[in-house]
mmCIF file of C-alpha atoms in Angstrom:
data_model
loop_
_atom_site.group_PDB
_atom_site.id
_atom_site.type_symbol
_atom_site.label_atom_id
_atom_site.label_comp_id
_atom_site.label_asym_id
_atom_site.label_seq_id
_atom_site.Cartn_x
_atom_site.Cartn_y
_atom_site.Cartn_z
ATOM 1 C CA MET Q 1 -19.234 11.105 -14.245
ATOM 2 C CA SER Q 2 -16.390 10.438 -16.690
ATOM 3 C CA ASN Q 3 -16.272 8.449 -19.916
ATOM 4 C CA ILE Q 4 -13.473 5.919 -19.474
ATOM 5 C CA LEU Q 5 -11.828 3.444 -21.843
ATOM 6 C CA ILE Q 6 -9.975 0.469 -20.336
ATOM 7 C CA THR Q 7 -7.832 -1.654 -22.634
ATOM 8 C CA GLY Q 8 -7.395 -5.164 -21.287
ATOM 9 C CA GLY Q 9 -10.354 -4.596 -18.991
ATOM 10 C CA ALA Q 10 -11.396 -8.259 -18.874
ATOM 11 C CA GLY Q 11 -8.067 -9.221 -17.348
ATOM 12 C CA PHE Q 12 -7.181 -9.929 -13.741
ATOM 13 C CA ILE Q 13 -6.332 -6.336 -12.780
ATOM 14 C CA GLY Q 14 -8.476 -4.591 -15.388
ATOM 15 C CA SER Q 15 -11.698 -6.260 -14.259
ATOM 16 C CA HIS Q 16 -11.177 -5.063 -10.675
ATOM 17 C CA LEU Q 17 -10.616 -1.557 -12.025
ATOM 18 C CA VAL Q 18 -13.883 -1.845 -13.982
ATOM 19 C CA ASP Q 19 -15.770 -2.796 -10.809
ATOM 20 C CA ARG Q 20 -14.352 0.139 -8.882
ATOM 21 C CA LEU Q 21 -14.985 2.762 -11.571
ATOM 22 C CA LEU Q 22 -18.567 1.588 -12.159
ATOM 23 C CA SER Q 23 -19.198 1.715 -8.397
ATOM 24 C CA GLU Q 24 -18.100 5.358 -8.477
ATOM 25 C CA GLY Q 25 -20.651 6.196 -11.183
ATOM 26 C CA HIS Q 26 -18.448 6.411 -14.276
ATOM 27 C CA ARG Q 27 -19.287 5.138 -17.752
ATOM 28 C CA VAL Q 28 -16.787 2.439 -18.707
ATOM 29 C CA VAL Q 29 -15.955 0.953 -22.104
ATOM 30 C CA VAL Q 30 -13.688 -2.106 -22.204
ATOM 31 C CA ILE Q 31 -11.817 -3.492 -25.184
ATOM 32 C CA ASP Q 32 -10.190 -6.882 -24.718
ATOM 33 C CA ASN Q 33 -9.359 -9.636 -27.211
ATOM 34 C CA LEU Q 34 -9.644 -12.253 -24.430
ATOM 35 C CA SER Q 35 -6.238 -13.732 -25.249
ATOM 36 C CA LEU Q 36 -5.444 -13.412 -21.535
ATOM 37 C CA GLY Q 37 -8.600 -11.822 -20.141
ATOM 38 C CA LEU Q 38 -11.763 -13.770 -19.342
ATOM 39 C CA GLU Q 39 -15.318 -12.704 -20.092
ATOM 40 C CA ARG Q 40 -16.436 -14.215 -16.776
ATOM 41 C CA ASN Q 41 -14.392 -11.524 -14.996
ATOM 42 C CA ILE Q 42 -16.776 -8.847 -16.286
ATOM 43 C CA ALA Q 43 -19.946 -10.907 -16.856
ATOM 44 C CA HIS Q 44 -21.615 -9.451 -13.757
ATOM 45 C CA ASN Q 45 -21.363 -5.959 -15.301
ATOM 46 C CA LEU Q 46 -22.813 -6.740 -18.746
ATOM 47 C CA SER Q 47 -26.337 -5.699 -17.706
ATOM 48 C CA ASN Q 48 -25.099 -2.346 -16.364
ATOM 49 C CA ALA Q 49 -26.192 0.482 -18.677
ATOM 50 C CA SER Q 50 -22.969 2.339 -17.843
ATOM 51 C CA PHE Q 51 -20.790 -0.528 -19.079
ATOM 52 C CA GLU Q 52 -19.889 -1.668 -22.593
ATOM 53 C CA PHE Q 53 -17.667 -4.599 -23.507
ATOM 54 C CA ILE Q 54 -16.100 -4.794 -26.953
ATOM 55 C CA LYS Q 55 -14.343 -8.011 -27.868
ATOM 56 C CA GLY Q 56 -11.545 -6.886 -30.130
ATOM 57 C CA ASP Q 57 -7.872 -6.139 -30.521
ATOM 58 C CA VAL Q 58 -6.244 -2.831 -29.612
ATOM 59 C CA LEU Q 59 -4.093 -3.266 -32.747
ATOM 60 C CA ASP Q 60 -7.217 -3.196 -34.968
ATOM 61 C CA LYS Q 61 -6.994 0.395 -36.193
ATOM 62 C CA ASN Q 62 -10.467 0.498 -37.731
ATOM 63 C CA LEU Q 63 -12.100 -0.815 -34.567
ATOM 64 C CA MET Q 64 -10.147 1.551 -32.334
ATOM 65 C CA THR Q 65 -11.061 4.503 -34.553
ATOM 66 C CA LYS Q 66 -14.739 3.563 -34.286
ATOM 67 C CA ILE Q 67 -14.516 3.269 -30.500
ATOM 68 C CA PHE Q 68 -12.922 6.712 -30.202
ATOM 69 C CA ASN Q 69 -15.376 8.197 -32.714
ATOM 70 C CA ASP Q 70 -18.354 6.812 -30.784
ATOM 71 C CA THR Q 71 -17.296 8.149 -27.365
ATOM 72 C CA LYS Q 72 -15.379 11.205 -26.266
ATOM 73 C CA PHE Q 73 -13.206 9.723 -23.531
ATOM 74 C CA ASP Q 74 -12.008 11.738 -20.550
ATOM 75 C CA ILE Q 75 -9.240 9.246 -19.753
ATOM 76 C CA VAL Q 76 -7.807 5.982 -21.069
ATOM 77 C CA PHE Q 77 -6.548 3.272 -18.709
ATOM 78 C CA HIS Q 78 -4.124 1.231 -20.821
ATOM 79 C CA LEU Q 79 -3.611 -2.213 -19.305
ATOM 80 C CA ALA Q 80 -3.587 -4.394 -22.434
ATOM 81 C CA ALA Q 81 -0.248 -6.212 -22.654
ATOM 82 C CA ASN Q 82 1.366 -9.621 -22.653
ATOM 83 C CA SER Q 83 2.025 -10.774 -19.097
ATOM 84 C CA ASP Q 84 3.433 -14.210 -19.935
ATOM 85 C CA ILE Q 85 7.221 -13.767 -19.825
ATOM 86 C CA ALA Q 86 7.900 -17.368 -20.857
ATOM 87 C CA ARG Q 87 5.751 -16.946 -23.961
ATOM 88 C CA SER Q 88 7.682 -13.907 -25.172
ATOM 89 C CA HIS Q 89 11.007 -15.589 -24.381
ATOM 90 C CA ALA Q 90 10.069 -18.159 -27.035
ATOM 91 C CA ASP Q 91 8.693 -15.493 -29.402
ATOM 92 C CA PRO Q 92 9.877 -11.893 -28.791
ATOM 93 C CA SER Q 93 7.322 -10.521 -31.280
ATOM 94 C CA VAL Q 94 4.627 -11.265 -28.687
ATOM 95 C CA ASP Q 95 5.779 -8.377 -26.498
ATOM 96 C CA LEU Q 96 6.625 -6.153 -29.436
ATOM 97 C CA ASN Q 97 3.005 -6.370 -30.548
ATOM 98 C CA MET Q 98 1.007 -6.907 -27.355
ATOM 99 C CA THR Q 99 3.019 -4.698 -25.012
ATOM 100 C CA PHE Q 100 4.608 -1.948 -27.132
ATOM 101 C CA MET Q 101 2.491 -1.630 -30.277
ATOM 102 C CA THR Q 102 -0.721 -1.616 -28.245
ATOM 103 C CA THR Q 103 0.654 1.445 -26.424
ATOM 104 C CA TYR Q 104 1.454 3.147 -29.722
ATOM 105 C CA SER Q 105 -2.043 2.313 -31.015
ATOM 106 C CA VAL Q 106 -3.673 3.892 -27.957
ATOM 107 C CA LEU Q 107 -1.511 7.007 -28.166
ATOM 108 C CA GLU Q 108 -2.290 7.506 -31.849
ATOM 109 C CA GLN Q 109 -6.022 7.350 -31.161
ATOM 110 C CA MET Q 110 -5.620 9.784 -28.275
ATOM 111 C CA ARG Q 111 -3.626 12.141 -30.500
ATOM 112 C CA THR Q 112 -6.097 12.115 -33.377
ATOM 113 C CA HIS Q 113 -9.178 12.324 -31.128
ATOM 114 C CA ASP Q 114 -7.774 14.902 -28.701
ATOM 115 C CA VAL Q 115 -7.963 12.749 -25.565
ATOM 116 C CA LYS Q 116 -5.641 14.231 -22.976
ATOM 117 C CA LYS Q 117 -5.347 11.794 -20.031
ATOM 118 C CA LEU Q 118 -3.680 8.382 -19.943
ATOM 119 C CA MET Q 119 -3.062 5.917 -17.125
ATOM 120 C CA PHE Q 120 -0.393 3.419 -18.144
ATOM 121 C CA ALA Q 121 0.175 0.119 -16.362
ATOM 122 C CA SER Q 122 3.948 -0.157 -16.208
ATOM 123 C CA THR Q 123 5.971 -2.618 -14.171
ATOM 124 C CA SER Q 124 8.870 -3.224 -11.826
ATOM 125 C CA ALA Q 125 10.359 -5.273 -14.700
ATOM 126 C CA ILE Q 126 11.630 -2.041 -16.318
ATOM 127 C CA TYR Q 127 14.308 -1.848 -13.596
ATOM 128 C CA GLY Q 128 15.877 -5.184 -14.528
ATOM 129 C CA ASN Q 129 18.112 -6.890 -11.987
ATOM 130 C CA ALA Q 130 18.921 -4.304 -9.310
ATOM 131 C CA TYR Q 131 20.641 -6.994 -7.184
ATOM 132 C CA GLY Q 132 18.488 -6.285 -4.152
ATOM 133 C CA ILE Q 133 18.948 -2.511 -4.168
ATOM 134 C CA GLU Q 134 15.804 -0.703 -3.037
ATOM 135 C CA VAL Q 135 14.918 1.056 -6.292
ATOM 136 C CA THR Q 136 13.458 4.544 -6.444
ATOM 137 C CA GLU Q 137 11.556 5.934 -9.435
ATOM 138 C CA THR Q 138 14.800 7.557 -10.625
ATOM 139 C CA TYR Q 139 16.975 4.422 -10.376
ATOM 140 C CA GLY Q 140 19.166 3.748 -13.400
ATOM 141 C CA PRO Q 141 20.549 2.882 -15.821
ATOM 142 C CA LEU Q 142 17.570 0.728 -16.795
ATOM 143 C CA PHE Q 143 18.428 -2.611 -18.399
ATOM 144 C CA PRO Q 144 15.379 -4.923 -18.321
ATOM 145 C CA THR Q 145 16.032 -8.665 -18.254
ATOM 146 C CA SER Q 146 12.793 -9.669 -20.045
ATOM 147 C CA HIS Q 147 11.207 -8.664 -23.358
ATOM 148 C CA TYR Q 148 8.140 -7.715 -21.317
ATOM 149 C CA GLY Q 149 10.119 -5.258 -19.186
ATOM 150 C CA ALA Q 150 11.901 -3.888 -22.257
ATOM 151 C CA CYS Q 151 8.648 -3.195 -24.111
ATOM 152 C CA LYS Q 152 7.088 -1.598 -21.032
ATOM 153 C CA LEU Q 153 10.128 0.662 -20.747
ATOM 154 C CA ALA Q 154 9.887 1.515 -24.452
ATOM 155 C CA SER Q 155 6.204 2.295 -23.881
ATOM 156 C CA GLU Q 156 7.098 4.730 -21.101
ATOM 157 C CA GLY Q 157 9.484 6.418 -23.521
ATOM 158 C CA ILE Q 158 6.959 6.933 -26.287
ATOM 159 C CA ILE Q 159 4.319 8.066 -23.788
ATOM 160 C CA ALA Q 160 6.750 10.771 -22.628
ATOM 161 C CA SER Q 161 7.285 11.984 -26.199
ATOM 162 C CA TYR Q 162 3.522 12.101 -26.874
ATOM 163 C CA CYS Q 163 3.045 14.079 -23.660
ATOM 164 C CA GLU Q 164 5.628 16.607 -24.803
ATOM 165 C CA ASN Q 165 4.435 16.830 -28.396
ATOM 166 C CA TYR Q 166 0.643 16.663 -28.016
ATOM 167 C CA GLY Q 167 -0.168 17.924 -24.517
ATOM 168 C CA ILE Q 168 -1.177 14.554 -23.074
ATOM 169 C CA GLN Q 169 -1.059 14.090 -19.296
ATOM 170 C CA ALA Q 170 0.196 10.661 -18.233
ATOM 171 C CA TYR Q 171 -0.005 8.653 -15.036
ATOM 172 C CA ILE Q 172 2.644 5.929 -15.198
ATOM 173 C CA THR Q 173 2.138 3.419 -12.390
ATOM 174 C CA ARG Q 174 4.792 0.737 -12.011
ATOM 175 C CA PHE Q 175 3.207 -2.444 -10.681
ATOM 176 C CA PRO Q 176 5.002 -5.048 -8.571
ATOM 177 C CA ASN Q 177 3.804 -8.680 -8.437
ATOM 178 C CA VAL Q 178 0.047 -8.473 -7.986
ATOM 179 C CA CYS Q 179 -2.193 -11.181 -6.568
ATOM 180 C CA GLY Q 180 -5.749 -11.723 -5.412
ATOM 181 C CA GLU Q 181 -9.118 -12.729 -6.766
ATOM 182 C CA ARG Q 182 -9.332 -13.600 -10.506
ATOM 183 C CA THR Q 183 -5.613 -14.283 -10.849
ATOM 184 C CA THR Q 184 -5.033 -16.877 -13.588
ATOM 185 C CA HIS Q 185 -1.335 -17.741 -13.685
ATOM 186 C CA GLY Q 186 1.943 -17.376 -11.849
ATOM 187 C CA VAL Q 187 3.815 -19.160 -9.089
ATOM 188 C CA LEU Q 188 0.756 -19.729 -6.895
ATOM 189 C CA HIS Q 189 -1.134 -21.495 -9.680
ATOM 190 C CA ASP Q 190 1.976 -23.454 -10.612
ATOM 191 C CA PHE Q 191 2.427 -24.736 -7.057
ATOM 192 C CA VAL Q 192 -1.224 -25.737 -6.716
ATOM 193 C CA LYS Q 193 -1.119 -27.629 -10.029
ATOM 194 C CA LYS Q 194 2.126 -29.407 -9.112
ATOM 195 C CA LEU Q 195 0.784 -30.476 -5.724
ATOM 196 C CA LYS Q 196 -2.429 -31.809 -7.224
ATOM 197 C CA LYS Q 197 -0.303 -34.069 -9.444
ATOM 198 C CA HIS Q 198 2.312 -34.944 -6.813
ATOM 199 C CA PRO Q 199 0.915 -34.340 -3.285
ATOM 200 C CA CYS Q 200 4.041 -35.663 -1.542
ATOM 201 C CA GLU Q 201 6.640 -33.409 -3.217
ATOM 202 C CA LEU Q 202 6.710 -29.884 -4.560
ATOM 203 C CA GLU Q 203 9.341 -28.938 -7.112
ATOM 204 C CA VAL Q 204 10.501 -25.334 -6.694
ATOM 205 C CA LEU Q 205 12.535 -23.688 -9.440
ATOM 206 C CA GLY Q 206 15.723 -22.091 -8.137
ATOM 207 C CA ASP Q 207 16.845 -22.147 -4.512
ATOM 208 C CA GLY Q 208 13.657 -20.777 -2.939
ATOM 209 C CA ARG Q 209 15.334 -17.613 -1.697
ATOM 210 C CA GLN Q 210 13.936 -15.507 -4.535
ATOM 211 C CA ALA Q 211 11.906 -12.754 -2.840
ATOM 212 C CA LYS Q 212 9.457 -10.184 -4.190
ATOM 213 C CA PRO Q 213 6.724 -7.920 -2.817
ATOM 214 C CA TYR Q 214 3.171 -9.074 -3.583
ATOM 215 C CA LEU Q 215 0.489 -6.389 -3.694
ATOM 216 C CA TYR Q 216 -3.209 -7.211 -3.232
ATOM 217 C CA VAL Q 217 -5.124 -6.375 -6.412
ATOM 218 C CA LYS Q 218 -7.715 -4.167 -4.693
ATOM 219 C CA ASP Q 219 -4.925 -2.228 -2.992
ATOM 220 C CA LEU Q 220 -3.397 -1.728 -6.439
ATOM 221 C CA VAL Q 221 -6.644 -0.323 -7.847
ATOM 222 C CA ASP Q 222 -6.834 1.983 -4.821
ATOM 223 C CA ALA Q 223 -3.297 3.198 -5.475
ATOM 224 C CA ILE Q 224 -3.888 3.829 -9.187
ATOM 225 C CA LEU Q 225 -6.919 6.011 -8.526
ATOM 226 C CA PHE Q 226 -5.197 7.746 -5.605
ATOM 227 C CA VAL Q 227 -2.328 8.780 -7.889
ATOM 228 C CA ILE Q 228 -4.727 10.197 -10.476
ATOM 229 C CA GLN Q 229 -6.648 12.137 -7.837
ATOM 230 C CA HIS Q 230 -3.634 13.529 -5.986
ATOM 231 C CA SER Q 231 -0.904 14.240 -8.555
ATOM 232 C CA ASN Q 232 -1.158 16.691 -11.415
ATOM 233 C CA ASN Q 233 2.146 16.939 -13.272
ATOM 234 C CA GLN Q 234 2.293 16.366 -17.008
ATOM 235 C CA ILE Q 235 4.042 13.031 -16.416
ATOM 236 C CA ASN Q 236 3.281 11.432 -13.054
ATOM 237 C CA TYR Q 237 5.260 8.275 -12.299
ATOM 238 C CA PHE Q 238 5.102 6.115 -9.186
ATOM 239 C CA ASN Q 239 6.263 2.785 -7.846
ATOM 240 C CA LEU Q 240 3.151 1.094 -6.442
ATOM 241 C CA GLY Q 241 3.815 -1.607 -3.908
ATOM 242 C CA VAL Q 242 3.852 -2.944 -0.415
ATOM 243 C CA GLU Q 243 6.558 -2.897 2.236
ATOM 244 C CA GLY Q 244 8.314 -6.204 2.754
ATOM 245 C CA ASN Q 245 8.383 -9.225 0.466
ATOM 246 C CA THR Q 246 7.620 -12.935 0.359
ATOM 247 C CA THR Q 247 10.152 -15.610 -0.524
ATOM 248 C CA VAL Q 248 9.389 -18.482 -2.879
ATOM 249 C CA THR Q 249 9.996 -20.918 -0.009
ATOM 250 C CA LYS Q 250 7.434 -19.070 2.142
ATOM 251 C CA ILE Q 251 4.915 -19.224 -0.723
ATOM 252 C CA ALA Q 252 5.545 -22.951 -1.145
ATOM 253 C CA GLU Q 253 5.008 -23.531 2.578
ATOM 254 C CA MET Q 254 1.807 -21.449 2.543
ATOM 255 C CA VAL Q 255 0.370 -23.383 -0.416
ATOM 256 C CA ILE Q 256 1.278 -26.758 1.123
ATOM 257 C CA SER Q 257 -0.320 -25.764 4.432
ATOM 258 C CA SER Q 258 -3.454 -24.331 2.785
ATOM 259 C CA MET Q 259 -3.942 -27.573 0.850
ATOM 260 C CA GLY Q 260 -3.625 -29.593 4.063
ATOM 261 C CA LEU Q 261 -0.552 -31.446 2.819
ATOM 262 C CA SER Q 262 2.865 -32.277 4.267
ATOM 263 C CA ALA Q 263 4.774 -32.301 0.987
ATOM 264 C CA LYS Q 264 8.549 -32.147 0.867
ATOM 265 C CA ILE Q 265 10.041 -29.216 -1.064
ATOM 266 C CA ARG Q 266 12.617 -30.092 -3.717
ATOM 267 C CA TYR Q 267 14.683 -27.232 -5.162
ATOM 268 C CA THR Q 268 16.139 -27.338 -8.680
ATOM 269 C CA GLY Q 269 18.973 -25.008 -7.621
ATOM 270 C CA GLY Q 270 20.372 -21.711 -8.874
ATOM 271 C CA ASP Q 271 19.442 -18.192 -7.839
ATOM 272 C CA ARG Q 272 16.484 -17.754 -10.202
ATOM 273 C CA GLY Q 273 13.585 -19.748 -11.576
ATOM 274 C CA TRP Q 274 13.799 -18.971 -15.292
ATOM 275 C CA VAL Q 275 15.499 -16.816 -17.912
ATOM 276 C CA GLY Q 276 14.431 -13.205 -17.350
ATOM 277 C CA ASP Q 277 13.559 -13.761 -13.685
ATOM 278 C CA VAL Q 278 14.765 -11.207 -11.125
ATOM 279 C CA PRO Q 279 15.588 -13.197 -7.975
ATOM 280 C CA LEU Q 280 15.411 -10.343 -5.464
ATOM 281 C CA PHE Q 281 13.432 -7.159 -5.875
ATOM 282 C CA ARG Q 282 12.746 -4.266 -3.509
ATOM 283 C CA TYR Q 283 10.807 -1.085 -4.232
ATOM 284 C CA ASN Q 284 11.452 2.231 -2.516
ATOM 285 C CA LEU Q 285 7.926 3.499 -1.771
ATOM 286 C CA ASP Q 286 8.763 6.904 -0.281
ATOM 287 C CA LYS Q 287 7.190 8.803 -3.186
ATOM 288 C CA ILE Q 288 3.749 7.124 -3.038
ATOM 289 C CA HIS Q 289 3.792 7.137 0.781
ATOM 290 C CA GLN Q 290 4.546 10.870 0.823
ATOM 291 C CA LEU Q 291 1.603 11.381 -1.528
ATOM 292 C CA GLY Q 292 -0.525 9.768 1.178
ATOM 293 C CA TRP Q 293 -1.162 6.150 0.131
ATOM 294 C CA LYS Q 294 -0.153 2.854 1.753
ATOM 295 C CA ALA Q 295 -1.285 -0.724 1.108
ATOM 296 C CA SER Q 296 -3.831 -2.213 3.503
ATOM 297 C CA LEU Q 297 -2.437 -5.776 3.295
ATOM 298 C CA SER Q 298 1.129 -7.004 3.744
ATOM 299 C CA SER Q 299 2.841 -9.078 1.072
ATOM 300 C CA ASP Q 300 2.218 -12.325 2.994
ATOM 301 C CA GLU Q 301 -1.444 -11.413 3.588
ATOM 302 C CA ALA Q 302 -1.942 -10.702 -0.119
ATOM 303 C CA VAL Q 303 -0.370 -14.051 -1.042
ATOM 304 C CA GLN Q 304 -2.634 -15.899 1.405
ATOM 305 C CA LYS Q 305 -5.741 -14.216 -0.022
ATOM 306 C CA ALA Q 306 -4.714 -15.304 -3.514
ATOM 307 C CA ILE Q 307 -4.051 -18.889 -2.391
ATOM 308 C CA ASP Q 308 -7.462 -19.045 -0.713
ATOM 309 C CA TYR Q 309 -9.111 -17.802 -3.917
ATOM 310 C CA ILE Q 310 -7.296 -20.297 -6.161
ATOM 311 C CA LEU Q 311 -8.222 -23.225 -3.923
ATOM 312 C CA LYS Q 312 -11.854 -22.047 -3.688
ATOM 313 C CA VAL Q 313 -12.108 -21.795 -7.493
ATOM 314 C CA ASP Q 314 -10.521 -25.245 -7.875
ATOM 315 C CA LEU Q 315 -13.105 -26.732 -5.472
ATOM 316 C CA CYS Q 316 -15.938 -25.049 -7.396
ATOM 317 C CA ASN Q 317 -14.665 -26.593 -10.630
ATOM 318 C CA LEU Q 318 -14.477 -30.152 -9.286
#
C-alpha cells in the first residue's frame, strides 16, 4: 500500500484515478478547490477509511505544508490545472496560476518534505500546431498556441530542473483529448446544449474537418499506471493516446443520431473553431506501444461512450 496525494482529484480524470487507486488498496488524499472539479465525482468514496478529501487550493502554502506534514507521501499525482482554454484566452493569469504555479507549489512541497516521485498530467497542447505531422515525444521546436499549452510546457521544464537538482523521479504523461463518464465540458457538451435549444440545426465552429484522437478516460488511467509500473528513468515522458481520430463533423453526426434528431449542420467556416485551437492533431504512439500498452477503445468508441453518458445525465436531471 502506498500513500498517494492527488491534486485536482475531484475532477473528471482525477476522480477516475482515485477510484482505481483505492480499488488497488492504496491510501489516497485528494486536494481540490472545486473550481472545476465536483464533489459528487468522489462522494461515493467519502466513507472509505483509505480516502481523505481536502477542499482547498494547491496555491495555499500553509495548507499544502500541513498536508505534507501530516502524511509522508510515496508519490504525488499532479492533475490540478485550468482546462478551460477560452477562459485563459480572456485572462492569461488563469493559466499562470492554475497550471504553472500549482506545479511549482507541488514541487516545492516535494523538495522540502523529501518526496521523490511525481506523476504530471501534461498535454498534447505543448506541441502547438504541428500541421498534421504525427508527433513523437521528441518533436520540436515546441511553440504552443494556447496559454494552457504554454504553462504545461513550462511546468515540464521546471519539473526537469527539480529532478536534476533534488533527485525527484518524474512521470510526464501527455494527454490527448479525453472523454468518458464525468466529463463536464467540451465539444460534446456544447453540441448537446445547442441541439436542445435548436433541434433542427446544429452550428459547428470551423469547417468540421478538424480532427483529433479521443481517448477513453479509463484507458487513460490504465496508461498512466502502466507507465509508472514499467518505466524507471529519472524523467519518463510518454504520449498517451489512441490510434486514429474523430472529426468534428463525425462527432456532430454522432450526437445528432444519439439524440434521435435529423438536424442540419451549419458550419461557421475556417479551419479551426477558436483562437488557440489546433485543427488537426496526430500522436505517434510507438513509445507507449513498445512499452506494452494500447487503448482498449477506438477514438470513435470513446466519443460514443461519452455522448451516451452526457445524454443519460441530462435525462436524470430532467
